[in-house]
Coordinates of C-alpha atoms in Angstrom, one line a residue:
Chain W
X1 CA 137.8 148.8 105.2
X2 CA 140.7 149.1 107.6
X3 CA 143.8 147.7 106.0
X4 CA 146.2 145.8 108.3
X5 CA 149.8 145.6 107.2
X6 CA 152.3 143.4 109.0
X7 CA 156.1 143.5 108.8
X8 CA 158.2 141.7 108.1
X9 CA 156.5 139.0 106.0
X10 CA 158.9 136.4 107.5
X11 CA 161.7 136.4 110.0
X12 CA 164.2 133.9 111.4
X13 CA 165.3 134.2 115.0
X14 CA 167.7 132.1 117.1
X15 CA 166.4 130.0 119.9
X16 CA 166.4 132.1 123.1
X17 CA 166.4 135.4 121.3
X18 CA 163.6 137.9 120.9
X19 CA 161.2 138.1 117.9
X20 CA 159.4 141.3 117.0
X21 CA 156.4 141.5 114.6
X22 CA 154.8 144.8 113.7
X23 CA 151.3 145.6 112.6
X24 CA 150.0 148.8 111.2
X25 CA 146.4 149.7 110.7
X26 CA 145.2 152.2 108.0
X27 CA 143.1 154.0 110.7
X28 CA 143.1 154.1 114.4
X29 CA 141.5 151.2 116.2
X30 CA 141.5 153.0 119.6
X31 CA 138.0 153.2 121.0
X32 CA 138.1 156.5 122.8
X33 CA 135.2 155.9 125.2
X34 CA 137.1 153.2 127.0
X35 CA 140.7 153.7 125.8
X36 CA 140.8 150.2 124.5
X37 CA 142.6 149.3 121.2
X38 CA 140.5 146.7 119.4
X39 CA 143.5 144.7 118.1
X40 CA 144.2 141.0 118.6
X41 CA 147.1 138.7 117.8
X42 CA 146.9 135.1 116.8
X43 CA 149.3 132.2 116.3
X44 CA 148.7 129.6 113.7
X45 CA 150.7 126.4 113.5
X46 CA 150.6 124.1 110.4
X47 CA 147.4 122.1 110.3
X48 CA 145.8 124.0 113.2
X49 CA 143.3 126.8 113.6
X50 CA 144.6 130.1 114.8
X51 CA 145.0 130.6 118.5
X52 CA 144.2 133.8 120.3
X53 CA 147.3 135.2 122.0
X54 CA 146.5 138.8 122.8
X55 CA 143.4 141.0 122.8
X56 CA 143.0 144.7 123.5
X57 CA 146.5 145.0 121.9
X58 CA 148.2 144.1 125.1
X59 CA 146.1 141.7 127.3
X60 CA 147.3 138.1 127.2
X61 CA 144.7 135.4 126.8
X62 CA 144.4 133.0 129.6
X63 CA 147.1 130.3 129.4
X64 CA 149.4 132.1 127.0
X65 CA 153.0 132.1 128.2
X66 CA 154.2 135.5 129.5
X67 CA 157.1 135.5 126.9
X68 CA 154.4 136.8 124.5
X69 CA 153.6 140.5 124.9
X70 CA 151.7 143.0 122.9
X71 CA 152.1 146.8 122.8
X72 CA 151.1 149.8 120.8
X73 CA 148.1 152.1 120.4
X74 CA 146.2 153.8 117.7
X75 CA 147.6 152.5 114.4
X76 CA 150.9 150.9 115.4
X77 CA 151.3 147.7 117.2
X78 CA 153.9 145.1 118.1
X79 CA 154.0 141.5 119.1
X80 CA 157.1 140.6 121.0
X81 CA 158.2 137.0 121.8
X82 CA 161.0 136.8 124.3
X83 CA 163.3 133.8 124.6
X84 CA 162.1 132.1 121.5
X85 CA 161.2 128.4 121.8
X86 CA 160.9 125.7 119.2
X87 CA 157.1 125.6 119.7
X88 CA 156.8 129.3 118.7
X89 CA 157.4 128.5 115.0
X90 CA 154.2 129.5 113.4
X91 CA 152.5 132.2 111.3
X92 CA 151.3 135.2 113.4
X93 CA 148.4 137.4 112.4
X94 CA 147.0 140.7 113.8
X95 CA 143.3 141.5 113.5
X96 CA 141.4 144.6 114.1
X97 CA 137.9 144.3 115.5
X98 CA 137.2 148.1 115.7
X99 CA 135.0 148.2 112.6
X100 CA 133.5 145.7 110.2
X101 CA 134.8 143.9 108.2
X102 CA 137.1 142.8 110.9
X103 CA 140.3 142.5 108.9
X104 CA 143.5 140.5 109.4
X105 CA 147.1 141.3 108.5
X106 CA 148.7 139.2 105.8
X107 CA 150.6 137.1 108.4
X108 CA 154.2 136.9 109.5
X109 CA 156.0 133.6 109.2
X110 CA 158.4 133.0 112.2
X111 CA 161.2 130.4 111.9
X112 CA 164.2 129.4 113.9
X113 CA 167.6 130.6 112.6
Chain C
X1 CA 135.5 123.8 127.7
X2 CA 133.8 125.3 124.6
X3 CA 134.2 123.3 121.5
X4 CA 133.2 124.1 117.9
X5 CA 132.9 121.6 115.1
X6 CA 132.2 122.5 111.4
X7 CA 130.5 120.2 109.1
X8 CA 129.3 120.2 105.5
X9 CA 130.1 119.1 101.9
X10 CA 133.7 119.2 101.0
X11 CA 133.2 119.5 97.2
X12 CA 130.9 121.9 95.4
X13 CA 130.3 122.7 91.7
X14 CA 130.6 126.3 90.5
X15 CA 127.3 128.3 90.9
X16 CA 126.2 126.1 93.7
X17 CA 125.5 127.1 97.3
X18 CA 128.0 126.3 100.1
X19 CA 126.2 125.3 103.3
X20 CA 128.2 124.7 106.5
X21 CA 127.1 124.1 110.1
X22 CA 129.0 124.8 113.3
X23 CA 128.0 122.7 116.3
X24 CA 128.8 124.2 119.6
X25 CA 129.3 122.2 122.8
X26 CA 130.4 123.1 126.3
X27 CA 128.6 126.4 126.0
X28 CA 125.4 128.0 124.8
X29 CA 125.0 130.0 121.6
X30 CA 122.4 131.9 123.5
X31 CA 125.1 133.5 125.6
X32 CA 126.2 137.1 124.9
X33 CA 128.8 136.2 122.3
X34 CA 129.3 136.7 118.6
X35 CA 129.5 133.5 116.5
X36 CA 131.8 134.0 113.5
X37 CA 132.9 132.5 110.2
X38 CA 136.4 133.0 108.9
X39 CA 138.0 131.4 105.8
X40 CA 141.5 130.7 104.6
X41 CA 142.3 129.8 101.0
X42 CA 145.0 127.1 100.8
X43 CA 148.4 128.6 101.7
X44 CA 147.0 132.1 102.2
X45 CA 145.8 134.4 104.9
X46 CA 142.6 134.8 106.9
X47 CA 139.4 136.5 105.7
X48 CA 136.5 137.4 108.1
X49 CA 133.2 136.4 106.5
X50 CA 130.7 137.6 109.1
X51 CA 129.1 136.8 112.4
X52 CA 125.8 136.5 114.3
X53 CA 125.0 137.6 117.8
X54 CA 122.9 135.6 120.2
X55 CA 120.0 138.0 119.5
X56 CA 120.1 137.0 115.8
X57 CA 121.7 140.2 114.7
X58 CA 124.2 139.7 111.8
X59 CA 127.1 141.5 110.2
X60 CA 128.7 140.5 106.9
X61 CA 131.8 141.3 105.0
X62 CA 130.7 143.7 102.2
X63 CA 132.9 141.8 99.7
X64 CA 130.5 138.8 100.2
X65 CA 127.4 140.4 101.5
X66 CA 125.2 139.8 98.5
X67 CA 126.0 136.0 98.7
X68 CA 126.3 135.2 102.4
X69 CA 123.7 134.4 105.1
X70 CA 124.6 133.4 108.6
X71 CA 121.8 131.9 110.8
X72 CA 121.5 130.1 114.1
X73 CA 119.4 127.3 115.5
X74 CA 119.3 127.7 119.3
X75 CA 117.4 124.4 119.8
X76 CA 120.4 122.5 118.3
X77 CA 123.0 124.9 119.7
X78 CA 124.5 125.5 116.3
X79 CA 124.9 128.2 113.7
X80 CA 125.3 128.0 109.9
X81 CA 126.8 129.6 106.9
X82 CA 125.3 129.8 103.4
X83 CA 127.3 131.2 100.5
X84 CA 125.6 131.2 97.2
X85 CA 126.9 131.3 93.6
X86 CA 130.3 129.9 94.6
X87 CA 133.3 130.0 92.3
X88 CA 136.8 128.5 92.5
X89 CA 137.8 131.6 94.5
X90 CA 135.6 130.4 97.3
X91 CA 137.8 127.3 97.7
X92 CA 139.1 127.6 101.3
X93 CA 139.3 126.1 104.8
X94 CA 136.3 127.5 106.6
X95 CA 136.5 128.0 110.3
X96 CA 133.8 128.8 112.8
X97 CA 134.8 130.7 115.9
X98 CA 133.4 132.5 119.0
X99 CA 134.0 136.1 119.8
X100 CA 133.2 137.7 123.2
X101 CA 131.7 141.2 123.0
X102 CA 134.4 143.8 122.7
X103 CA 134.0 145.0 126.3
X104 CA 135.0 141.5 127.4
X105 CA 137.9 141.2 125.1
X106 CA 136.7 140.7 121.5
X107 CA 139.3 138.4 120.1
X108 CA 138.3 135.1 118.6
X109 CA 138.9 132.9 121.6
X110 CA 137.5 129.5 120.5
X111 CA 137.9 128.0 117.0
X112 CA 136.7 124.9 115.2
X113 CA 139.3 122.7 113.4
X114 CA 138.1 124.0 110.1
X115 CA 136.5 122.2 107.1
X116 CA 137.9 122.3 103.6
X117 CA 135.6 123.3 100.8
X118 CA 136.7 122.8 97.3
X119 CA 134.8 124.3 94.3
X120 CA 135.4 122.6 91.1
X121 CA 133.4 121.3 88.1

């Protein structure tokens, strides 16, 4: 299985500042034939299902604010949230869908400082 | 707008079989998508259980493979999860979700609200 490790486990950021969450996979999730990284990011607020933010490591899902961005390739990935808003308080997960089982990171809890 | 809704018993006894159904509306499960089950123990992270393609092809998490079956009923536009020999460790919020094929994205883009299954004697 591909192990997904997120860092940090939690972080507190001031309103209007930038939040950065990292995700590392135990093996590459880059599909060489199309140069796509099979890596997604999700946001989960309390009492709600996860919401897809980013797929292919850096493509924003329709309707997701552009303050959310994803980057990285191979085994190292980053979710960046610019200009943090109140509504961004949530747990964020990365997931690889390169090989089954499609594993998730342990989650990063984002709070307002 | 695609919507998914899980249903099934909320309480099971150990050694029983968990059976959940996910009703899909606003879209057809016969479309070229994967239909997925994910679970989340209370206060913990997400675990991918498995998925079924519109063709009926299935893929399961090896950690559950001997106990899990995912099937679909195209006439009712729904798919189902069966998990046998449950224990307290299977207590979780169970979600169904849709996944486009990887060439079209591949992230889980629509989710149900989840149904809590509690295993206890």
